[in-house]
Amino acid sequence: MRALGLVSESFAESGLGELDLHDVIGEYADTLGLGYDAGLCDTLIETLEAPAGSKVWIPFDPSGQLAVRALRRGLRVVVSGPARNHWSQSVVRLLALIEGKYGLLDLNEDDMAAHGLPPLRSVDYLLACPPIGVKLMQGAGWRKWEGVELGLPGSDSIYRPMLDRHTVQLDRSESWAVAAFWPYVEKRAVFLTSPNVLFAKGQEQRLREFLILGSSQPAAVISLPPRLINGSGVVTAITVLDRRQKSFGVRMVDAAAATIETKSTMKFSRALDSRRVTELLTSPGEVPDVSRTIGLDEIIANDFGLMPARYISPPSLDAEYRVPLGELVETVVRAPVASKEASAVEVQEVGIADLDQWGGLFGPFLRTTNIQARKLEECRLRRNDILVSVKGTLGKVGMFLDDGVRDSEKAELHSVCAQSVVALRVRTDRVSVVSLYLYLRSDDFKNQLTAFRTGVAQAHVTPSSLLRDVKIPLRSLPEQQAAESLYYELCQLEEQVKRAQSRMEEIRLGL
């Protein structure tokens, strides 16, 4: 402590400002996937809106970046929590000593050890950044941190009696953290999670129903850009709960573009602009395509979904002319399972790399696979099938215009979808194949996919959600025919460009 004091005094006398070791440690923790973007840390603290002297619980903070920012604001910080280890406790202690604010740090380890219980019964504020996509393991010690909030609508689906106490029924780290920690909070809580918590079905939807119907306490949701957790490209979101919530609305903010340049030369290296995010969160009005305040009735009507993209970027066309995609599609053709049987037949695979050109898809395609012969008829592609990528890179589209490709060396080869692609087969005369294809190439369709996407490490949209949740605008027959005429002109221009590029390449090689 004396050595740290000398270093701190010398640094202060030099007039260089604050000794920002906390973010340096966060960068070092990159190898462990523990550190956070500095702009994200500032945003989380600002969103907390905690005045000096308040007690704030930060149960997950292995790099110490959040605790130090809270200490600098004069907050009393409780850092005990699940998954605490020697590394994280030592980091927080050292940073608090360097900052000269060790007295505001409340580890509560002795109290926890003496009673075998969480070291607190209530706190003013909570800032929780649980591990992303982790399933709770039996015997890991997390269960002793659970608080319960009974008597509210929907609480029976979240908390269940077990022996002489209640436990949280949820077993995924992020949704569990919300249900387990929120009962301790007297005023306001901020959670950093993956977007799955905002729109996934099952236990996540039960949790959202409990929070919205039980006490109307979601105050704000902020969707964030990727790569804010060091060493990870995971997309995250901030959910704010407030006991003092008076209005029946949730502030929705899409902060995916709220970034600023950094000094790093790394590709994609942009920091979150915490000042801009705070402005969007606190401004009373609507910022088109960026932030809106949404009523709880609208949220309930959308299956309690809290994903900002679903509300901030609504369909640009009149909703009364829209129908679910499933009403227009006869079937969804999925990728077959590869087979090594001797009787298997060879087929071509149409994947994401083949999509996103205006003209139709014609073989031969580069990739092939073998499938069971009896499965060929149900999974082979047919003329006018519309292919859509639903995993990884979402929303790439193509129209298949060849029933079979004859190879000079092989027999006729049929085509099937690759694993990340599904095919839609139109079954109605309410919309032409070309008209539906043109809509699926639009930004409006891609905005809908963004709202319904799931997955932490890899984005995907389930075929059932694609048919049920995506709404297609229906236009009059003359409007569809006018659009098709322009489409065919576009295809001709695209073909001319390809021939011109091919000729340019021949000339270049000749020269």
Coordinates of C-alpha atoms in Angstrom, one line a residue:
M1 CA 0.0 0.0 0.0
R2 CA 2.9 2.4 0.8
A3 CA 4.5 1.6 -2.6
L4 CA 1.2 2.2 -4.4
G5 CA 0.8 5.5 -2.6
L6 CA 4.2 6.7 -3.7
V7 CA 3.4 5.8 -7.3
S8 CA 0.0 7.5 -7.2
E9 CA 1.5 10.7 -5.6
S10 CA 4.3 10.9 -8.1
F11 CA 1.8 10.5 -11.0
A12 CA -0.5 13.1 -9.6
E13 CA 2.4 15.6 -9.2
S14 CA 3.4 15.1 -12.8
G15 CA 0.1 16.7 -13.9
L16 CA -0.6 14.0 -16.4
G17 CA -4.1 13.3 -15.2
E18 CA -5.6 10.1 -14.0
L19 CA -3.7 6.8 -14.0
D20 CA -6.0 4.8 -16.2
L21 CA -4.7 1.3 -15.5
H22 CA -8.2 -0.2 -15.4
D23 CA -8.6 -0.2 -19.2
V24 CA -5.0 -1.4 -19.7
I25 CA -5.8 -4.4 -17.5
G26 CA -9.0 -4.9 -19.6
E27 CA -6.9 -5.1 -22.7
Y28 CA -4.5 -7.5 -21.1
A29 CA -7.5 -9.6 -20.1
D30 CA -8.3 -9.9 -23.8
T31 CA -6.5 -13.2 -23.9
L32 CA -9.0 -14.5 -21.3
G33 CA -12.0 -12.8 -22.9
L34 CA -12.6 -10.7 -19.8
G35 CA -12.1 -7.1 -20.8
Y36 CA -14.7 -4.6 -22.2
D37 CA -14.6 -1.7 -24.6
A38 CA -13.9 1.5 -22.7
G39 CA -16.9 3.2 -24.3
L40 CA -19.2 0.3 -23.2
C41 CA -18.0 0.6 -19.6
D42 CA -18.7 4.4 -19.6
T43 CA -22.2 3.7 -21.2
L44 CA -23.0 1.1 -18.5
I45 CA -22.1 3.5 -15.7
E46 CA -24.0 6.4 -17.2
T47 CA -27.0 4.3 -17.8
L48 CA -27.0 3.3 -14.1
E49 CA -27.8 7.0 -13.1
A50 CA -26.6 6.4 -9.5
P51 CA -25.8 9.4 -7.3
A52 CA -22.7 9.5 -5.1
G53 CA -23.0 7.6 -1.9
S54 CA -25.3 4.9 -3.3
K55 CA -24.5 1.3 -2.9
V56 CA -24.0 -0.5 -6.3
W57 CA -23.5 -4.2 -6.7
I58 CA -21.3 -5.3 -9.5
P59 CA -21.3 -9.2 -9.3
F60 CA -19.3 -9.7 -12.5
D61 CA -16.3 -7.6 -13.2
P62 CA -13.1 -9.7 -13.8
S63 CA -11.1 -6.8 -15.3
G64 CA -12.1 -4.2 -12.6
Q65 CA -13.1 -1.7 -15.3
L66 CA -16.6 -1.2 -14.0
A67 CA -15.7 -1.1 -10.3
V68 CA -13.1 1.6 -10.8
R69 CA -15.5 3.8 -12.7
A70 CA -18.1 3.4 -10.0
L71 CA -15.5 4.2 -7.3
R72 CA -14.5 7.4 -9.1
R73 CA -18.1 8.6 -8.9
G74 CA -18.2 8.1 -5.1
L75 CA -20.3 5.0 -5.2
R76 CA -20.0 2.3 -2.5
V77 CA -19.2 -0.8 -4.6
V78 CA -20.1 -4.4 -3.7
V79 CA -18.1 -6.8 -5.8
S80 CA -18.9 -10.3 -4.3
G81 CA -20.7 -12.6 -6.7
P82 CA -20.7 -15.9 -8.6
A83 CA -17.6 -17.0 -10.4
R84 CA -15.3 -14.7 -8.4
N85 CA -11.8 -16.0 -8.3
H86 CA -8.3 -14.9 -7.1
W87 CA -7.5 -13.1 -10.3
S88 CA -10.6 -10.9 -10.3
Q89 CA -10.5 -10.1 -6.6
S90 CA -6.8 -9.2 -6.7
V91 CA -7.3 -6.9 -9.7
V92 CA -10.2 -5.0 -8.1
R93 CA -8.2 -4.6 -4.8
L94 CA -5.1 -3.3 -6.6
L95 CA -7.1 -0.8 -8.7
A96 CA -9.0 0.5 -5.7
L97 CA -5.7 1.0 -3.9
I98 CA -4.2 2.9 -6.8
E99 CA -7.3 5.1 -7.1
G100 CA -7.1 5.8 -3.3
K101 CA -10.7 4.7 -2.8
Y102 CA -10.3 1.4 -1.1
G103 CA -12.7 2.5 1.7
L104 CA -15.6 2.5 -0.8
L105 CA -14.9 -1.1 -1.8
D106 CA -17.0 -3.6 0.1
L107 CA -15.9 -7.2 -0.6
N108 CA -18.0 -8.8 2.1
E109 CA -16.0 -12.0 1.9
D110 CA -16.0 -12.6 5.7
D111 CA -19.7 -12.1 6.1
M112 CA -20.4 -14.4 3.1
A113 CA -18.1 -17.1 4.5
A114 CA -19.6 -16.9 8.0
H115 CA -23.2 -17.3 7.0
G116 CA -22.9 -19.2 3.7
L117 CA -25.3 -16.7 2.2
P118 CA -25.0 -13.7 -0.2
P119 CA -23.3 -10.8 1.6
L120 CA -26.3 -8.4 1.1
R121 CA -30.0 -8.2 1.4
S122 CA -30.6 -5.2 -0.7
V123 CA -28.7 -2.6 -2.8
D124 CA -29.7 0.7 -4.4
Y125 CA -28.3 -0.2 -7.8
L126 CA -27.0 -3.2 -9.7
L127 CA -24.7 -3.5 -12.7
A128 CA -24.5 -7.1 -14.0
C129 CA -22.6 -8.4 -17.0
P130 CA -22.9 -12.1 -16.7
P131 CA -21.0 -14.6 -18.9
I132 CA -22.6 -14.8 -22.4
G133 CA -24.2 -18.1 -23.3
V134 CA -23.2 -20.2 -20.3
K135 CA -25.4 -22.8 -18.8
L136 CA -25.5 -23.1 -15.0
M137 CA -23.8 -26.1 -13.7
Q138 CA -24.9 -28.1 -10.6
G139 CA -22.7 -27.4 -7.7
A140 CA -21.0 -24.3 -9.1
G141 CA -22.2 -22.2 -6.2
W142 CA -24.3 -19.8 -8.2
R143 CA -27.6 -20.9 -6.6
K144 CA -26.8 -19.4 -3.2
W145 CA -26.9 -15.9 -4.8
E146 CA -30.5 -16.2 -5.9
G147 CA -33.1 -13.8 -4.7
V148 CA -36.8 -14.3 -5.3
E149 CA -39.7 -12.0 -6.0
L150 CA -43.0 -13.8 -5.3
G151 CA -46.6 -12.7 -5.5
L152 CA -46.3 -10.9 -8.9
P153 CA -48.1 -12.1 -12.0
G154 CA -45.8 -14.7 -13.7
S155 CA -43.5 -15.2 -10.7
D156 CA -44.6 -18.8 -10.4
S157 CA -43.1 -19.5 -13.8
I158 CA -39.7 -18.0 -12.7
Y159 CA -39.4 -19.2 -9.0
R160 CA -40.2 -22.6 -7.8
P161 CA -40.2 -24.1 -4.2
M162 CA -37.3 -26.4 -3.5
L163 CA -37.1 -27.9 0.0
D164 CA -37.4 -25.0 2.5
R165 CA -36.7 -22.2 0.0
H166 CA -37.4 -20.9 -3.6
T167 CA -35.0 -21.2 -6.5
V168 CA -34.8 -19.7 -9.9
Q169 CA -36.1 -22.1 -12.6
L170 CA -33.9 -20.6 -15.4
D171 CA -30.6 -22.2 -16.2
R172 CA -29.0 -19.9 -18.8
S173 CA -26.5 -17.5 -17.3
E174 CA -28.0 -14.2 -18.7
S175 CA -31.7 -14.8 -18.0
W176 CA -30.8 -16.4 -14.7
A177 CA -28.8 -13.3 -13.6
V178 CA -31.8 -11.1 -14.3
A179 CA -34.2 -13.3 -12.3
A180 CA -31.7 -13.9 -9.5
F181 CA -30.3 -10.4 -8.9
W182 CA -33.3 -8.2 -9.6
P183 CA -35.1 -9.0 -6.3
Y184 CA -32.1 -7.4 -4.4
V185 CA -32.4 -4.1 -6.1
E186 CA -34.3 -1.2 -4.5
K187 CA -34.0 1.3 -7.4
R188 CA -32.4 0.6 -10.7
A189 CA -30.5 -2.3 -12.4
V190 CA -28.6 -2.5 -15.7
F191 CA -27.9 -5.9 -17.4
L192 CA -25.5 -6.5 -20.3
T193 CA -26.6 -9.7 -22.2
S194 CA -26.8 -11.2 -25.6
P195 CA -29.9 -10.2 -27.7
N196 CA -31.3 -13.7 -27.1
V197 CA -32.8 -12.5 -23.8
L198 CA -34.8 -9.9 -25.7
F199 CA -36.6 -12.1 -28.2
A200 CA -35.9 -15.9 -27.6
K201 CA -38.8 -18.2 -26.8
G202 CA -39.0 -20.5 -23.8
Q203 CA -37.5 -19.4 -20.5
E204 CA -36.4 -16.0 -21.9
Q205 CA -40.0 -15.2 -22.9
R206 CA -41.3 -16.3 -19.5
L207 CA -38.9 -13.9 -17.9
R208 CA -40.0 -11.0 -20.2
E209 CA -43.6 -11.7 -19.4
F210 CA -42.8 -11.7 -15.7
L211 CA -41.0 -8.3 -15.9
I212 CA -43.6 -6.6 -18.1
L213 CA -46.9 -8.1 -16.6
G214 CA -45.6 -8.4 -13.1
S215 CA -44.5 -4.9 -12.4
S216 CA -44.0 -3.0 -15.7
Q217 CA -40.4 -2.3 -14.7
P218 CA -38.4 -2.5 -18.0
A219 CA -37.4 1.1 -18.6
A220 CA -35.0 0.9 -21.6
V221 CA -33.3 -1.5 -24.0
I222 CA -30.2 -0.6 -26.0
S223 CA -29.0 -2.8 -28.9
L224 CA -25.2 -2.5 -29.3
P225 CA -22.6 -3.0 -32.1
P226 CA -20.5 -6.2 -32.0
R227 CA -16.9 -6.6 -30.7
L228 CA -17.4 -4.7 -27.4
I229 CA -16.1 -7.6 -25.4
N230 CA -12.4 -8.0 -26.0
G231 CA -11.5 -11.1 -28.0
S232 CA -15.1 -11.7 -29.1
G233 CA -17.4 -10.7 -31.9
V234 CA -20.5 -11.3 -29.9
V235 CA -23.4 -8.8 -30.2
T236 CA -24.7 -7.5 -26.9
A237 CA -27.6 -5.4 -25.6
I238 CA -28.3 -3.4 -22.4
T239 CA -31.6 -3.9 -20.5
V240 CA -32.5 -1.3 -17.8
L241 CA -35.0 -2.2 -15.1
D242 CA -36.3 0.5 -12.7
R243 CA -38.5 0.1 -9.6
R244 CA -39.5 3.8 -9.9
Q245 CA -40.8 3.4 -13.4
K246 CA -43.9 5.5 -13.7
S247 CA -44.7 5.5 -17.4
F248 CA -46.1 2.5 -19.3
G249 CA -43.4 2.6 -22.0
V250 CA -39.9 1.3 -22.8
R251 CA -37.2 3.5 -24.4
M252 CA -35.8 1.5 -27.3
V253 CA -32.4 2.6 -28.7
D254 CA -30.6 1.1 -31.7
A255 CA -26.9 2.1 -31.0
A256 CA -25.4 -0.2 -33.6
A257 CA -24.0 2.9 -35.5
A258 CA -23.1 4.9 -32.3
T259 CA -19.4 4.3 -32.6
I260 CA -16.3 6.5 -32.9
E261 CA -12.8 5.9 -34.4
T262 CA -10.0 4.7 -32.2
K263 CA -6.2 4.9 -32.4
S264 CA -6.0 1.2 -33.0
T265 CA -5.0 0.0 -36.5
M266 CA -7.0 -3.1 -36.1
K267 CA -9.8 -3.7 -38.6
F268 CA -13.3 -3.1 -37.1
S269 CA -11.7 -1.2 -34.2
R270 CA -14.3 1.3 -33.3
A271 CA -15.3 2.3 -29.7
L272 CA -18.8 2.8 -28.5
D273 CA -19.7 6.5 -28.3
S274 CA -21.1 6.6 -24.7
R275 CA -22.1 10.3 -25.0
R276 CA -24.2 9.6 -28.1
V277 CA -25.9 6.6 -26.5
T278 CA -26.7 8.6 -23.4
E279 CA -28.3 11.3 -25.5
L280 CA -30.5 8.8 -27.3
L281 CA -31.5 7.2 -24.1
T282 CA -32.5 10.4 -22.2
S283 CA -33.9 12.5 -25.1
P284 CA -37.7 12.7 -24.7
G285 CA -38.6 12.6 -28.4
E286 CA -38.2 10.1 -31.2
V287 CA -35.1 9.9 -33.4
P288 CA -36.1 8.3 -36.7
D289 CA -34.7 4.8 -37.2
V290 CA -32.6 5.2 -34.0
S291 CA -34.8 5.5 -30.8
R292 CA -38.4 5.5 -29.8
T293 CA -40.5 5.1 -26.7
I294 CA -42.7 2.0 -27.1
G295 CA -45.9 1.4 -25.1
L296 CA -46.3 -1.9 -23.2
D297 CA -49.4 -2.8 -25.1
E298 CA -47.5 -2.8 -28.4
I299 CA -44.7 -5.0 -26.7
I300 CA -47.3 -7.4 -25.4
A301 CA -48.9 -7.7 -28.9
N302 CA -45.4 -8.7 -30.2
D303 CA -45.0 -11.7 -27.9
F304 CA -43.2 -9.6 -25.3
G305 CA -40.3 -9.1 -27.6
L306 CA -37.9 -6.3 -26.5
M307 CA -35.5 -6.2 -29.5
P308 CA -35.3 -2.5 -30.5
A309 CA -35.0 -3.3 -34.3
R310 CA -38.5 -4.7 -34.2
Y311 CA -40.0 -1.3 -33.1
I312 CA -37.5 1.3 -34.3
S313 CA -37.4 0.3 -37.9
P314 CA -41.0 -0.8 -38.6
P315 CA -41.9 -1.9 -42.1
S316 CA -41.8 1.0 -44.5
L317 CA -45.0 -0.1 -46.3
D318 CA -48.6 0.0 -45.0
A319 CA -49.1 -2.9 -42.6
E320 CA -52.7 -3.4 -43.6
Y321 CA -51.6 -4.8 -47.0
R322 CA -49.3 -7.4 -45.4
V323 CA -49.7 -11.1 -44.8
P324 CA -47.4 -13.6 -43.2
L325 CA -44.9 -15.2 -45.6
G326 CA -46.4 -18.6 -44.7
E327 CA -49.7 -17.8 -46.4
L328 CA -47.9 -17.4 -49.7
V329 CA -45.5 -20.3 -49.6
E330 CA -46.4 -23.9 -50.3
T331 CA -43.5 -25.4 -48.6
V332 CA -40.0 -24.8 -47.2
V333 CA -37.3 -27.0 -48.8
R334 CA -34.4 -27.6 -46.4
A335 CA -30.9 -29.0 -46.8
P336 CA -30.7 -32.8 -46.9
V337 CA -28.5 -34.8 -44.6
A338 CA -25.3 -36.0 -46.4
S339 CA -25.1 -39.8 -46.8
K340 CA -22.2 -42.2 -47.2
E341 CA -24.3 -45.2 -48.3
A342 CA -23.3 -47.0 -51.5
S343 CA -26.7 -46.2 -53.0
A344 CA -26.4 -42.5 -52.3
V345 CA -26.7 -40.1 -55.3
E346 CA -24.5 -37.1 -56.1
V347 CA -26.2 -33.7 -56.1
Q348 CA -25.1 -30.1 -56.4
E349 CA -25.3 -27.7 -53.4
V350 CA -26.5 -24.1 -53.8
G351 CA -25.0 -22.1 -51.0
I352 CA -24.7 -18.5 -49.8
A353 CA -21.8 -17.7 -52.2
D354 CA -24.2 -18.4 -55.1
L355 CA -26.9 -16.0 -54.0
D356 CA -27.4 -12.2 -54.3
Q357 CA -27.3 -11.8 -58.1
W358 CA -30.4 -10.4 -59.8
G359 CA -30.5 -13.0 -62.6
G360 CA -31.6 -16.5 -62.0
L361 CA -29.4 -19.3 -60.6
F362 CA -28.1 -21.7 -63.2
G363 CA -25.6 -24.5 -62.7
P364 CA -23.2 -26.0 -62.7
F365 CA -22.5 -25.2 -59.1
L366 CA -19.1 -25.8 -57.5
R367 CA -20.0 -27.9 -54.5
T368 CA -21.5 -31.3 -54.6
T369 CA -22.6 -33.8 -51.9
N370 CA -24.2 -37.3 -51.7
I371 CA -27.6 -37.9 -50.3
Q372 CA -29.9 -40.9 -49.9
A373 CA -31.7 -41.6 -53.2
R374 CA -35.1 -41.8 -51.6
K375 CA -34.7 -38.3 -50.2
L376 CA -34.0 -36.7 -53.6
E377 CA -37.5 -36.0 -54.7
E378 CA -38.5 -34.2 -51.5
C379 CA -35.4 -32.0 -51.2
R380 CA -34.3 -31.3 -54.8
L381 CA -34.8 -27.7 -56.1
R382 CA -37.3 -26.9 -58.8
R383 CA -37.7 -24.1 -61.2
N384 CA -38.8 -20.8 -59.6
D385 CA -37.8 -21.8 -56.1
I386 CA -36.6 -18.8 -54.1
L387 CA -33.6 -19.4 -51.9
V388 CA -32.9 -17.5 -48.7
S389 CA -29.9 -17.7 -46.4
V390 CA -31.1 -18.1 -42.8
K391 CA -27.8 -18.8 -41.0
G392 CA -24.6 -16.9 -40.7
T393 CA -25.0 -14.2 -43.4
L394 CA -28.8 -13.5 -43.2
G395 CA -31.0 -12.4 -46.1
K396 CA -29.1 -13.3 -49.2
V397 CA -31.6 -14.3 -51.9
G398 CA -31.6 -16.1 -55.2
M399 CA -34.1 -17.5 -57.7
F400 CA -33.5 -21.0 -59.0
L401 CA -34.3 -21.4 -62.7
D402 CA -32.9 -24.8 -63.6
D403 CA -34.5 -28.2 -62.8
G404 CA -31.3 -30.1 -63.5
V405 CA -27.8 -29.6 -64.9
R406 CA -26.3 -32.0 -67.4
D407 CA -22.6 -32.4 -67.0
S408 CA -20.5 -33.5 -70.0
E409 CA -18.8 -36.2 -67.9
K410 CA -21.6 -37.2 -65.5
A411 CA -25.2 -38.0 -65.6
E412 CA -27.8 -35.4 -64.8
L413 CA -27.2 -33.7 -61.5
H414 CA -30.0 -32.3 -59.4
S415 CA -29.5 -29.4 -57.0
V416 CA -30.3 -29.0 -53.3
C417 CA -29.9 -26.3 -50.7
A418 CA -26.7 -26.0 -48.7
Q419 CA -26.9 -26.2 -44.9
S420 CA -27.4 -22.4 -44.4
V421 CA -30.1 -22.0 -47.0
V422 CA -33.8 -22.8 -47.4
A423 CA -35.9 -22.7 -50.5
L424 CA -39.5 -21.2 -50.6
R425 CA -42.0 -22.5 -53.1
V426 CA -44.9 -20.1 -53.9
R427 CA -48.3 -21.6 -53.8
T428 CA -50.7 -18.8 -54.5
D429 CA -51.8 -16.4 -57.3
R430 CA -52.0 -13.5 -54.9
V431 CA -48.3 -12.8 -55.6
S432 CA -46.1 -13.7 -58.5
V433 CA -42.8 -15.5 -58.0
V434 CA -40.8 -12.5 -59.3
S435 CA -42.7 -10.0 -57.2
L436 CA -42.1 -12.1 -54.0
Y437 CA -38.4 -12.5 -55.0
L438 CA -38.1 -8.7 -55.5
Y439 CA -39.5 -8.0 -52.1
L440 CA -37.1 -10.5 -50.5
R441 CA -34.2 -8.6 -52.1
S442 CA -35.3 -5.4 -50.3
D443 CA -33.9 -3.6 -47.2
D444 CA -37.4 -3.8 -45.7
F445 CA -37.2 -7.6 -45.7
K446 CA -33.6 -7.6 -44.2
N447 CA -34.8 -5.3 -41.4
Q448 CA -37.5 -7.8 -40.5
L449 CA -34.9 -10.6 -40.4
T450 CA -32.7 -8.5 -38.1
A451 CA -35.6 -8.2 -35.7
F452 CA -36.2 -12.0 -35.6
R453 CA -32.6 -13.3 -35.6
T454 CA -31.4 -15.6 -32.8
G455 CA -28.1 -17.0 -31.8
V456 CA -25.1 -15.6 -29.9
A457 CA -22.1 -16.9 -31.8
Q458 CA -23.8 -17.3 -35.2
A459 CA -27.0 -15.4 -36.2
H460 CA -29.8 -17.5 -37.6
V461 CA -33.5 -17.3 -38.3
T462 CA -35.7 -20.5 -37.9
P463 CA -37.9 -21.5 -40.8
S464 CA -40.9 -21.4 -38.6
S465 CA -40.1 -17.8 -37.6
L466 CA -39.5 -16.9 -41.2
L467 CA -43.0 -18.1 -42.2
R468 CA -44.8 -16.8 -39.2
D469 CA -43.2 -13.4 -38.3
V470 CA -42.1 -12.0 -41.7
K471 CA -44.9 -10.0 -43.2
I472 CA -45.1 -9.5 -47.0
P473 CA -46.8 -6.5 -48.6
L474 CA -49.4 -7.4 -51.3
R475 CA -49.5 -5.1 -54.3
S476 CA -52.0 -4.9 -57.1
L477 CA -51.5 -6.9 -60.3
P478 CA -50.5 -3.8 -62.4
E479 CA -48.0 -2.7 -59.7
Q480 CA -46.5 -6.2 -59.7
Q481 CA -46.3 -6.3 -63.5
A482 CA -44.6 -2.9 -63.7
A483 CA -42.0 -4.0 -61.1
E484 CA -41.4 -7.2 -63.1
S485 CA -40.7 -5.2 -66.3
L486 CA -38.0 -3.2 -64.5
Y487 CA -36.6 -6.4 -63.0
Y488 CA -36.1 -8.0 -66.5
E489 CA -34.4 -4.8 -67.7
L490 CA -32.1 -5.0 -64.6
C491 CA -31.3 -8.6 -65.4
Q492 CA -30.3 -7.7 -69.0
L493 CA -28.1 -4.9 -67.7
E494 CA -26.5 -7.3 -65.2
E495 CA -25.7 -9.8 -68.0
Q496 CA -24.2 -7.0 -70.1
V497 CA -22.0 -6.0 -67.3
K498 CA -20.8 -9.6 -66.9
R499 CA -19.9 -9.9 -70.6
A500 CA -18.2 -6.5 -70.5
Q501 CA -16.1 -7.6 -67.5
S502 CA -15.2 -10.9 -69.2
R503 CA -14.1 -9.0 -72.3
M504 CA -12.1 -6.6 -70.2
E505 CA -10.3 -9.5 -68.6
E506 CA -9.5 -11.0 -72.0
I507 CA -8.0 -7.7 -73.2
R508 CA -6.0 -7.3 -70.0
L509 CA -4.5 -10.8 -70.3
G510 CA -3.8 -10.2 -74.0
L511 CA -2.0 -6.9 -73.3

